[in-house]
Coordinates of C-alpha atoms in Angstrom, one line a residue:
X1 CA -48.4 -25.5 137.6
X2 CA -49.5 -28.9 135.8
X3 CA -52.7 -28.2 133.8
X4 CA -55.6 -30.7 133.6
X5 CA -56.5 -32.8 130.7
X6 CA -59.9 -31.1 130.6
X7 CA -58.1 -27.6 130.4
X8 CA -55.5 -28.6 128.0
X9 CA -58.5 -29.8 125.6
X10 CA -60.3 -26.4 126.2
X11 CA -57.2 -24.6 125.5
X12 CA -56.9 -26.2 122.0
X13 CA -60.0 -26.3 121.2
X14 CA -60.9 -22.5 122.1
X15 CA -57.7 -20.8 121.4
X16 CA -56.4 -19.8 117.7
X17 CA -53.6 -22.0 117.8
X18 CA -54.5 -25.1 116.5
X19 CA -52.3 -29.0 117.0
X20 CA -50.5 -29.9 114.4
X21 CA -51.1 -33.1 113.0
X22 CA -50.0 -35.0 109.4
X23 CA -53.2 -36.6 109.1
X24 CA -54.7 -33.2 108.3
X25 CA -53.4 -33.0 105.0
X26 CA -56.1 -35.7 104.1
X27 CA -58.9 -35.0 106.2
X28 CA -61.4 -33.8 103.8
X29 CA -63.7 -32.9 106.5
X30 CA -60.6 -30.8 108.7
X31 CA -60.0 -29.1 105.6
X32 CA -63.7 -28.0 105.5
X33 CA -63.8 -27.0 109.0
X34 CA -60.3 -25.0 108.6
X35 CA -62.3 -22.8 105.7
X36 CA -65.3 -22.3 107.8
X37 CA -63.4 -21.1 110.6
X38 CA -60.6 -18.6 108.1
X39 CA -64.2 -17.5 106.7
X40 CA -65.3 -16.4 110.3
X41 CA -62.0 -14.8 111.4
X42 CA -62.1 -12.7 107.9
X43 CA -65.5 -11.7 109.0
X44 CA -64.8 -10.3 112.5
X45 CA -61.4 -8.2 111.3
X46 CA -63.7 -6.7 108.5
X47 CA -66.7 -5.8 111.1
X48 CA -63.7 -4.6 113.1
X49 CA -62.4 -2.1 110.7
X50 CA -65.9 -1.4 110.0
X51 CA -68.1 -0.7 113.1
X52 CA -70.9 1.4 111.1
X53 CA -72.0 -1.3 108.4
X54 CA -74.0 -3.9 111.0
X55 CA -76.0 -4.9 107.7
X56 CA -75.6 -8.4 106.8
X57 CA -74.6 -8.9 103.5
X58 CA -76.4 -11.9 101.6
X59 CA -75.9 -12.8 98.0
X60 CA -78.3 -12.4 95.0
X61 CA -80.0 -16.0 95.9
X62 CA -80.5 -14.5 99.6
X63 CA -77.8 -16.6 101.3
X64 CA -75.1 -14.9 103.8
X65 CA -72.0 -13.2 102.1
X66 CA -68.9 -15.5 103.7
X67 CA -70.8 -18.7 104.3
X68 CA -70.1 -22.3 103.1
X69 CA -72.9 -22.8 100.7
X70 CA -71.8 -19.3 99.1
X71 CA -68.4 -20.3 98.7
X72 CA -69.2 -23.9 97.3
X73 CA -71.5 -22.0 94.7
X74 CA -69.3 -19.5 93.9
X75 CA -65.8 -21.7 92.9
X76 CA -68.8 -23.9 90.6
X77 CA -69.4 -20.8 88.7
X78 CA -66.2 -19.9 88.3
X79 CA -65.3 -23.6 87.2
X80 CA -68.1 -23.7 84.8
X81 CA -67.4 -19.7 83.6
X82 CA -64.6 -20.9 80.8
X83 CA -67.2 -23.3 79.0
X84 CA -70.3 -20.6 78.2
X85 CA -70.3 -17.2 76.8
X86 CA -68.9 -14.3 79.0
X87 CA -71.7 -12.6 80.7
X88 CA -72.5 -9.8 82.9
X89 CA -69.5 -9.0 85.5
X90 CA -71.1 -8.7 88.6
X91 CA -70.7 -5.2 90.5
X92 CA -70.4 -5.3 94.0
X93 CA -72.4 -2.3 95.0
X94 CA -71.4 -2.5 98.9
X95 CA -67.8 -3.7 99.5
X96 CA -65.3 -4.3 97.2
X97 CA -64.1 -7.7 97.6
X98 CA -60.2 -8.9 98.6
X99 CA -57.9 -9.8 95.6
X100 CA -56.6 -13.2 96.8
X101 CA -52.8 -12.3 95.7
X102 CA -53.2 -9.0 96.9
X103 CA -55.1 -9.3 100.5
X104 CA -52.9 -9.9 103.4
X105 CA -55.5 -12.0 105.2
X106 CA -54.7 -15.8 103.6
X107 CA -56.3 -19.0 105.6
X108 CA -52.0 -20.4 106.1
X109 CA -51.7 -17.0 107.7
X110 CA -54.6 -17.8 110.0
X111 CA -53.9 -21.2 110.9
X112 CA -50.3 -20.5 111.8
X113 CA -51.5 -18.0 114.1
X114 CA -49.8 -15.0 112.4
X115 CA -50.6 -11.9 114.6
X116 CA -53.1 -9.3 113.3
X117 CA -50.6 -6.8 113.1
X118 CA -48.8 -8.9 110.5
X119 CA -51.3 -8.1 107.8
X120 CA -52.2 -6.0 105.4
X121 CA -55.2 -3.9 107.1
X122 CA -58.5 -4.2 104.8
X123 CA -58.5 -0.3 104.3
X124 CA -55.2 -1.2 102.5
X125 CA -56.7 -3.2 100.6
X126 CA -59.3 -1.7 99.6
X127 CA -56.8 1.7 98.3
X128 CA -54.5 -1.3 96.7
X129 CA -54.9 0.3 92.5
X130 CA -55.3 -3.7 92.0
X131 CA -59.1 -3.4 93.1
X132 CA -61.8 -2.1 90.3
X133 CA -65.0 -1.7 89.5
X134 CA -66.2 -2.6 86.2
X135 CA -69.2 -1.7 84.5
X136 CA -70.9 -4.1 82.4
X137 CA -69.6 -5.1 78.8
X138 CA -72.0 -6.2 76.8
X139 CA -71.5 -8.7 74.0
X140 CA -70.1 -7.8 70.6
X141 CA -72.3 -8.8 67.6
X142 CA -70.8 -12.0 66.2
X143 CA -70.4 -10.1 62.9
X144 CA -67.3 -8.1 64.3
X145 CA -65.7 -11.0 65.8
X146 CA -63.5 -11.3 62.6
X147 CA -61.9 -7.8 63.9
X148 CA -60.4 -10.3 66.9
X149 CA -59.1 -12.9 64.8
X150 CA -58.2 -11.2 62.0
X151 CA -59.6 -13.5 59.0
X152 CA -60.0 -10.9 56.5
X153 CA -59.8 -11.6 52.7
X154 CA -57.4 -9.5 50.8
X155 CA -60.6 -7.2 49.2
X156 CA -61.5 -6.8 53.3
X157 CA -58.1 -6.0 53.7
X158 CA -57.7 -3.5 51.1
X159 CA -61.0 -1.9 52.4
X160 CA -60.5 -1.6 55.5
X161 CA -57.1 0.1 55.3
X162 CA -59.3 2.6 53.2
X163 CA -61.3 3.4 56.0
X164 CA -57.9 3.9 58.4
X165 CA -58.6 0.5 60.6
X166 CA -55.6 -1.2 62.0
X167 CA -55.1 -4.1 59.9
X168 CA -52.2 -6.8 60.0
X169 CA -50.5 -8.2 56.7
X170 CA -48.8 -11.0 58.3
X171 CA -51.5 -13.4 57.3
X172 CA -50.5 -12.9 53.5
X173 CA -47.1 -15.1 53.8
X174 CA -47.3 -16.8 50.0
X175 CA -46.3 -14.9 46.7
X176 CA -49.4 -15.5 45.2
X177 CA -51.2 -14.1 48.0
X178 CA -49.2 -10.8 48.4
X179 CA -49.2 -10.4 44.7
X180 CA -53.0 -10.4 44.9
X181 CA -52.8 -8.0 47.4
X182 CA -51.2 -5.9 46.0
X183 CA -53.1 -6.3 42.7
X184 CA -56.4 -5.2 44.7
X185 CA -54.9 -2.0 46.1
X186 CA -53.6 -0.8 42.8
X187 CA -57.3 -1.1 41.3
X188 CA -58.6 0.3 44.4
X189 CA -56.6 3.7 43.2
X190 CA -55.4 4.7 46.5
X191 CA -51.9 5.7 46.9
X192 CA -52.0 5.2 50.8
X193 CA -52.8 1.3 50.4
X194 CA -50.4 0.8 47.6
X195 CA -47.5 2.3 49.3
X196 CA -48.7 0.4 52.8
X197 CA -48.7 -3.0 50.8
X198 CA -45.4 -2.0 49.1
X199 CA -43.8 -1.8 52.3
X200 CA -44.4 -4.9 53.6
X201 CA -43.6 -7.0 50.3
X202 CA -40.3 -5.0 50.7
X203 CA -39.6 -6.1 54.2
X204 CA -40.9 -9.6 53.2
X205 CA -39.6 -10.3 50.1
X206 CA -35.9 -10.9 48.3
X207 CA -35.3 -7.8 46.3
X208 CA -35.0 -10.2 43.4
X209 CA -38.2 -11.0 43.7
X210 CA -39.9 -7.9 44.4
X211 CA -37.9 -6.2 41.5
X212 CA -38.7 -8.9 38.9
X213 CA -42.7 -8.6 40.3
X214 CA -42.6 -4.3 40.4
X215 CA -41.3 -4.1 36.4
X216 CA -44.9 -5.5 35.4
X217 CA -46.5 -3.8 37.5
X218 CA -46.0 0.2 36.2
X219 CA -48.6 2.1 38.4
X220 CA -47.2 -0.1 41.4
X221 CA -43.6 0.4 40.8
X222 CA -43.9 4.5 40.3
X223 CA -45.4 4.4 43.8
X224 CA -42.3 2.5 45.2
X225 CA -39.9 4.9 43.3
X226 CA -41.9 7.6 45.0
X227 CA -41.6 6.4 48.1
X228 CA -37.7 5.5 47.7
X229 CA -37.1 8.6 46.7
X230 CA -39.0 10.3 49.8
X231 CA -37.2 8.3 52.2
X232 CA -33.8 8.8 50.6
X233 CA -32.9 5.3 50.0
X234 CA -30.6 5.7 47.7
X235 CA -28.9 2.9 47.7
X236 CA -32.3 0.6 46.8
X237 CA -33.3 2.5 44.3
X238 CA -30.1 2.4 42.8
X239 CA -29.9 -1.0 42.7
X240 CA -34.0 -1.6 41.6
X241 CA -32.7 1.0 38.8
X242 CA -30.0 -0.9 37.5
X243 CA -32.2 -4.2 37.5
X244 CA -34.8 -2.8 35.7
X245 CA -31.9 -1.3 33.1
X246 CA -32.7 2.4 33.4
X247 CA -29.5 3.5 32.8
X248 CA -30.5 7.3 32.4
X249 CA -32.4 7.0 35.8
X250 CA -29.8 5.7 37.3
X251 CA -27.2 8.3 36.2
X252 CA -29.7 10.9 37.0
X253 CA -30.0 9.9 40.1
X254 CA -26.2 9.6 40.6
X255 CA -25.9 13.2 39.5
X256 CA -28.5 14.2 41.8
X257 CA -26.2 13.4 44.9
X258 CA -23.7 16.6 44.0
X259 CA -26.7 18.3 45.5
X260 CA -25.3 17.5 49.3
X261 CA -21.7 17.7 48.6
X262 CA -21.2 21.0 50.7
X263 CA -17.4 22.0 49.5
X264 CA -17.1 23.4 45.7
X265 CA -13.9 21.4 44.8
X266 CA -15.0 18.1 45.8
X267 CA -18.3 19.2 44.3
X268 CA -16.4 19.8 41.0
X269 CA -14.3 16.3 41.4
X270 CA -17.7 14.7 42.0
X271 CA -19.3 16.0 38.8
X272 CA -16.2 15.2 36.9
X273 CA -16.7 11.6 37.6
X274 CA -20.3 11.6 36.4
X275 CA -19.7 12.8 32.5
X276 CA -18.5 9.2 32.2
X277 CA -22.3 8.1 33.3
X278 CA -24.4 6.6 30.6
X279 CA -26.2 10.4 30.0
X280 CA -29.0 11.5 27.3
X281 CA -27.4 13.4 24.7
X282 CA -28.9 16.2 26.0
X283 CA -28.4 16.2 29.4
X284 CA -25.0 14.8 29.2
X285 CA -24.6 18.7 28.0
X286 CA -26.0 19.6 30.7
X287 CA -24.1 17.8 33.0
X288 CA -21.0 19.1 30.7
X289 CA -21.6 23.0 31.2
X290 CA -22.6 22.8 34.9
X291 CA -19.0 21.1 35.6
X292 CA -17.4 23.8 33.2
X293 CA -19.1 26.6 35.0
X294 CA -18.5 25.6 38.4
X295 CA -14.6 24.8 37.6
X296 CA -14.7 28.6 36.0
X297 CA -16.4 30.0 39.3
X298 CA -13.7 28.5 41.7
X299 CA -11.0 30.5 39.3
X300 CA -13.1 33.8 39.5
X301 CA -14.3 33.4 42.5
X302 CA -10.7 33.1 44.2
X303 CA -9.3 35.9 41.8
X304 CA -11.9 38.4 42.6
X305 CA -11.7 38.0 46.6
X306 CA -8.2 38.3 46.2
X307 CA -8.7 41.3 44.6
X308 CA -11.6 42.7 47.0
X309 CA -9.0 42.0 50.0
X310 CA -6.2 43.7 48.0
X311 CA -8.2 46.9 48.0
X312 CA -6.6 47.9 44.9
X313 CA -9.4 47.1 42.5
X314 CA -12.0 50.3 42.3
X315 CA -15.3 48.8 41.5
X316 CA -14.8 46.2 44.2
X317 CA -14.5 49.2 46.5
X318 CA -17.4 51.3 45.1
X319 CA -19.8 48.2 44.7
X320 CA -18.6 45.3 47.2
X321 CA -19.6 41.8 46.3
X322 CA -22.6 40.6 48.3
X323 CA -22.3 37.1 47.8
X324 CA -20.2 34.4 46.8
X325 CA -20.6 33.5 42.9
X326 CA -19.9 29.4 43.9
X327 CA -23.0 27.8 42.6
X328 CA -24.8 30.1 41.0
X329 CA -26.8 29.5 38.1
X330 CA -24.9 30.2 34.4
X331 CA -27.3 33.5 33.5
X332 CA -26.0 34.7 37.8
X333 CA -22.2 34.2 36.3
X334 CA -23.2 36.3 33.3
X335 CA -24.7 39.2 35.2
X336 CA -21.9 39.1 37.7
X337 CA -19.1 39.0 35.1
X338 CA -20.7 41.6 33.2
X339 CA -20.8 43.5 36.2
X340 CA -17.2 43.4 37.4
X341 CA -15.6 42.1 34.7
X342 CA -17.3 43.3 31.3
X343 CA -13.9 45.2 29.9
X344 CA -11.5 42.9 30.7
X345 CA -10.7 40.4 26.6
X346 CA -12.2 38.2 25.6
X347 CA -9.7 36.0 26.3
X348 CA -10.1 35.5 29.9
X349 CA -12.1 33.3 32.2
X350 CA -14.2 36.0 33.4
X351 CA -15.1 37.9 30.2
X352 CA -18.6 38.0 29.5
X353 CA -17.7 37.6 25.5
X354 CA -16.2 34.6 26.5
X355 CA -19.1 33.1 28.9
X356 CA -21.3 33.9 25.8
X357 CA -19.2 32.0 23.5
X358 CA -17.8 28.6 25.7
X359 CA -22.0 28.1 27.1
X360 CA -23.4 29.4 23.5
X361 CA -26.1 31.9 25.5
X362 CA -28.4 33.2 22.9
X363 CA -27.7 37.1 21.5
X364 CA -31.1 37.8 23.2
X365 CA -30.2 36.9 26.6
X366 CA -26.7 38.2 26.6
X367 CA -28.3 42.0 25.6
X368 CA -30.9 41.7 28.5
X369 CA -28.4 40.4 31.1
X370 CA -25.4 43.0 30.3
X371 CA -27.9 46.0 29.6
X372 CA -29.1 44.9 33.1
X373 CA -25.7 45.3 34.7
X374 CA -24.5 48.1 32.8
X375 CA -27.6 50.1 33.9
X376 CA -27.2 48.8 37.5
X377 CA -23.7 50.3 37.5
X378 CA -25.2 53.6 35.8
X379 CA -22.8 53.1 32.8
X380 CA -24.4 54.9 30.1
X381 CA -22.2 55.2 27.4
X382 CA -22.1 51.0 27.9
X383 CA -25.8 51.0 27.2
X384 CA -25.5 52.8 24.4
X385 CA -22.8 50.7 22.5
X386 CA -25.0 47.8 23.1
X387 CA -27.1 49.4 20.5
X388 CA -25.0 50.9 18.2
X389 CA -24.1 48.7 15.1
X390 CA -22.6 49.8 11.9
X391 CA -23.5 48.6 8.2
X392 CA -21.4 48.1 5.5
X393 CA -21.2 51.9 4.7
X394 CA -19.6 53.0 7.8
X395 CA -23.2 54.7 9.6
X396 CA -24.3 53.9 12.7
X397 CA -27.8 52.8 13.8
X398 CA -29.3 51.7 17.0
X399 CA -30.5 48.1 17.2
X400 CA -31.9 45.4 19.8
X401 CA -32.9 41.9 19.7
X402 CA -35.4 42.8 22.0
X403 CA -37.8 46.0 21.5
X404 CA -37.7 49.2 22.5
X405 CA -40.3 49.3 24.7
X406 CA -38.8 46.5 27.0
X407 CA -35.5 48.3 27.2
X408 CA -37.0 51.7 28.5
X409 CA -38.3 49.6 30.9
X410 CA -35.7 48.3 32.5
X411 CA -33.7 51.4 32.2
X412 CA -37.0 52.8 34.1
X413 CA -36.1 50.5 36.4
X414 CA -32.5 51.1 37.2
X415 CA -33.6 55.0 37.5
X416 CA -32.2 56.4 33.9
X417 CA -32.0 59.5 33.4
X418 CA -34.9 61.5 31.1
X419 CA -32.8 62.5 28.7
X420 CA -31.6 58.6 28.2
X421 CA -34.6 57.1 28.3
X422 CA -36.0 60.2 26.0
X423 CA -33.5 58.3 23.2
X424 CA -34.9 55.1 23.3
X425 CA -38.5 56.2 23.4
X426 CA -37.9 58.0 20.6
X427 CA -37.1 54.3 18.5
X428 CA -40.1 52.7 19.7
X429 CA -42.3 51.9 16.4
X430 CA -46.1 52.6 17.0
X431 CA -47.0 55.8 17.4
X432 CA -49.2 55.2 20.2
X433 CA -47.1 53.8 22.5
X434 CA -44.6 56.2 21.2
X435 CA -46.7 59.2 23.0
X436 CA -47.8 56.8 26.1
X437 CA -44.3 56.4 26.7
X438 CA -43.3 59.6 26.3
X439 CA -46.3 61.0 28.4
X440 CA -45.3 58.5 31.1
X441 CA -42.0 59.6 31.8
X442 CA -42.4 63.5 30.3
X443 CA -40.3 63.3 27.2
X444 CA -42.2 66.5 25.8
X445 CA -39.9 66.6 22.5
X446 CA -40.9 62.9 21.7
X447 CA -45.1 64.4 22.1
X448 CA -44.5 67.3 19.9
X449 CA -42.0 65.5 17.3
X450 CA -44.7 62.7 17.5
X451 CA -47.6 65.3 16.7
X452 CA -45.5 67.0 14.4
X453 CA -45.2 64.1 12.2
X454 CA -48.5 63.1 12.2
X455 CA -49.5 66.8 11.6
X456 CA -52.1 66.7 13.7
X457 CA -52.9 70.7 14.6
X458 CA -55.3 69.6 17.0
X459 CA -53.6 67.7 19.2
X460 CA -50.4 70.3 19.4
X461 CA -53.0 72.8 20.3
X462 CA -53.6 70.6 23.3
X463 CA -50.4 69.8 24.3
X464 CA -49.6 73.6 24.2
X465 CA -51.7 73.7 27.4
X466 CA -49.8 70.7 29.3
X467 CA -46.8 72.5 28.9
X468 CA -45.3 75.3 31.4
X469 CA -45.9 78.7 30.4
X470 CA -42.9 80.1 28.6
X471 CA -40.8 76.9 28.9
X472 CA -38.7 75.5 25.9
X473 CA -41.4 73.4 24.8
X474 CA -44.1 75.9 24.9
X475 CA -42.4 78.0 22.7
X476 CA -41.2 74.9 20.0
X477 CA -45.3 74.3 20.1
X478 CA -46.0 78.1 18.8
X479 CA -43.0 77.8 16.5
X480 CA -44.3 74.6 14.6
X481 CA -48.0 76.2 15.3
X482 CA -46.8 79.9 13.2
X483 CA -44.2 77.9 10.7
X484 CA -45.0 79.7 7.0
X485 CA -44.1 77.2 5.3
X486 CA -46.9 74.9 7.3
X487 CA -49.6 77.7 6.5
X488 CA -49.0 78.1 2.8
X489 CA -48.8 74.1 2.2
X490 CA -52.5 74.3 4.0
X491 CA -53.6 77.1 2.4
X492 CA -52.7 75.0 -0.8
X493 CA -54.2 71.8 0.2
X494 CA -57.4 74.5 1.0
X495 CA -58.1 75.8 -2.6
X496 CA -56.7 72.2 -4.0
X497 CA -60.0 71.4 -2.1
X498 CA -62.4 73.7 -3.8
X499 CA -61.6 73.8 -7.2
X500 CA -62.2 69.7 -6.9

């Protein structure tokens, strides 16, 4: 059925879909009218979603939310935002408004005449993580803006990185300026800032440069071997080494590196090739004996397990080996060799005469380290040679390097016997610590000899009490206590007194 010209125009004008014409791409005034009606159809689909909120909503100057004149007022504010101070956000304390990239309701959509099902509903929107409320900000001071901008002067710099602020040191790009930099953190005396500026002239500047720089600089250039050395850079610290010519530094530091070589005969390879490093007298010695030792550990060391697997050897079956000796200090090697190996000649690897001799260990600590053994092992008659040296007469006297008193102590400690530490008490000089000694560990005879020498009546009478009753001691107390002799030489010394 053919429709009117009247209804046809109603039809156009009433229904959502809209002619399409080109002149609307220039009609100023269409445009306008397309807004006002989008406005209204965004209007209805919220009040639709929303049937509770019949408020109207106006805007701060009282005019409606949605209309033309608010619209028109707010795209000049927004145009005129970028050219004055940033204010107050405004908080929109009823509904949150639509994102334009993020709502599904555009003003294309409406005038193609998309169906409503086709957009994004407005609760959607309004759950999209896109929407926010934001409180107020309110304007910095315009003191701080220099933490934004970042136009600090190297004193600033240096200050604030004392306070732990973030800084950034990329604004320092000349050599005069990082040198000044780093000028002002070393008289600002904190090692944090110095290391912080040292790393970023090292990951800015030639090593040439930083090198040549670093060796007038003492208190700057410790803190960047310190920090080398921390991080295990090896290889830079090398090379700022060798351009500074620290030669012993350098082979110190070299040396230093046998310290993560794991196996003991590249180990000993490794410190082979170092005695040709340009050394100190003195600790190219050093570096002399620790290769010689460790070479004469992998000889013992492979002997002695042969031995211990053999099963043939006795001590290595009484006293098994609890550790390997591969690595051990020189004064470990002693004690071990004097331990297992303290009869075999001189001759040998292993000897502990030997060890003395090739590492020249003082007579001191070579008695302290083999008495230690020998008492470990309970060998008495081992301890006692030790002491025993002869003059040119042919008799025999005891004699340490180290006093008497220290070696009852560590024969204490290895659980002598009294009657062998009785021995050594007995050649400790001072009388007092003679008896103390002797108290300490109950050598009676060294008390009453002691006494007895000092012929003091007194305190034998007292000891006499101390003693079991009828026990060998008791009764060499009464014997010294009834001697003749003793009582005639007092009753001399008695009349000697009176006729005086």
């Amino acid at each position: 059925m053919m429709k009117s010209k009247a209804d046809e125009e109603e039809y156009w004008n009433s229904s959502k879909f809209k002619a399409f014409t080109f002149d609307d791409e220039d009609d100023e005034f269409s445009r306008l009218k397309e807004s006002k009606q989008a406005v209204n159809n965004i209007r209805r689909l919220v009040e639709e979603d929303d049937d509770e909120d019949d408020v109207e909503k106006v805007s701060w100057s009282g005019e409606p939310v949605g209309s033309i004149s608010w619209s028109v007022r707010e795209t000049a504010a927004s145009n005129q935002k970028t050219d004055r101070e940033p204010a107050f956000p405004k908080i929109n304390t009823d509904t949150p408004t639509i994102s334009k990239s993020n709502s599904g309701y555009s003003l294309s959509s409406l005038f193609k005449g998309k169906s409503r099902g086709s957009f994004q509903t407005f609760n959607d929107s309004l759950s999209d993580s896109s929407v926010r409320l934001y409180a107020p900000e309110l304007r910095k001071p315009k003191s701080e803006y220099k933490d934004y901008v970042s136009d600090w002067s190297p004193e600033e710099t240096v200050q604030r990185m004392q306070q732990g602020k973030v800084v950034s040191l990329e604004k320092f790009r000349s050599l005069q300026d990082k040198l000044l930099l780093l000028d002002i953190a070393v008289s600002a005396h904190d090692g944090n800032v110095i290391t912080a500026v040292l790393i970023y002239l090292k990951r800015t500047l030639s090593k040439e440069v930083l090198f040549r720089e670093l060796e007038s600089r003492q208190i700057a250039l410790r803190h960047f071997i310190h920090y080398l050395t921390e991080t295990r850079d090896q290889r830079l610290l090398l090379e700022l080494l060798r351009a500074l010519c620290r030669t012993e530094d350098m082979a110190l530091l070299q040396y230093k590196e046998h310290l993560s070589i794991a196996d003991e005969n590249k180990r000993r390879d490794f410190l082979k090739s170092c005695l040709s490093l340009p050394f100190s007298a003195e600790d190219s010695a050093h570096v002399q004996d620790h290769y010689t030792v460790l070479e004469r550990q992998i000889i013992i060391e492979a002997t002695d397990r042969q031995a211990e697997r053999g099963g043939k050897v006795e001590i290595f079956q009484k006293f098994p080996r609890r550790a390997s000796i591969l690595n051990m200090p020189l004064i470990t090697t002693l004690y071990y060799c004097s331990f297992y190996h303290y009869t075999e000649p001189e001759g040998t690897y292993s000897s502990p005469l030997n060890i003395r001799q090739t590492f020249k260990i003082s007579e001191k600590q070579y008695f302290v380290t083999a008495l230690a053994a020998r008492a470990k092992l309970k060998a008495w008659s081992d301890v006692d040679a030790l002491f025993t040296s002869r003059n040119w007469l042919g008799f025999t006297r005891k004699k340490s390097p180290l006093s008497f008193q220290r070696v009852v102590d560590i024969l204490q400690k290895n659980s002598a016997p009294t009657q062998v530490l009785q021995d050594y008490v007995a050649l400790v000089d001072d009388a007092d610590v003679r008896i103390s000694l002797a108290q300490k560990h109950k050598c009676h005879d060294i008390i009453i000899n002691t006494y007895r020498d000092l012929k003091d009546r007194q305190m034998l009478l007292g000891y006499r009490g101390k003693v079991e009753r009828g026990s060998v001691e008791e009764r060499k107390i009464d014997e010294l206590l009834n001697n003749p002799v003793r009582k005639k030489r007092r009753g001399h010394l008695h009349r000697l007194h009176h006729v005086t």
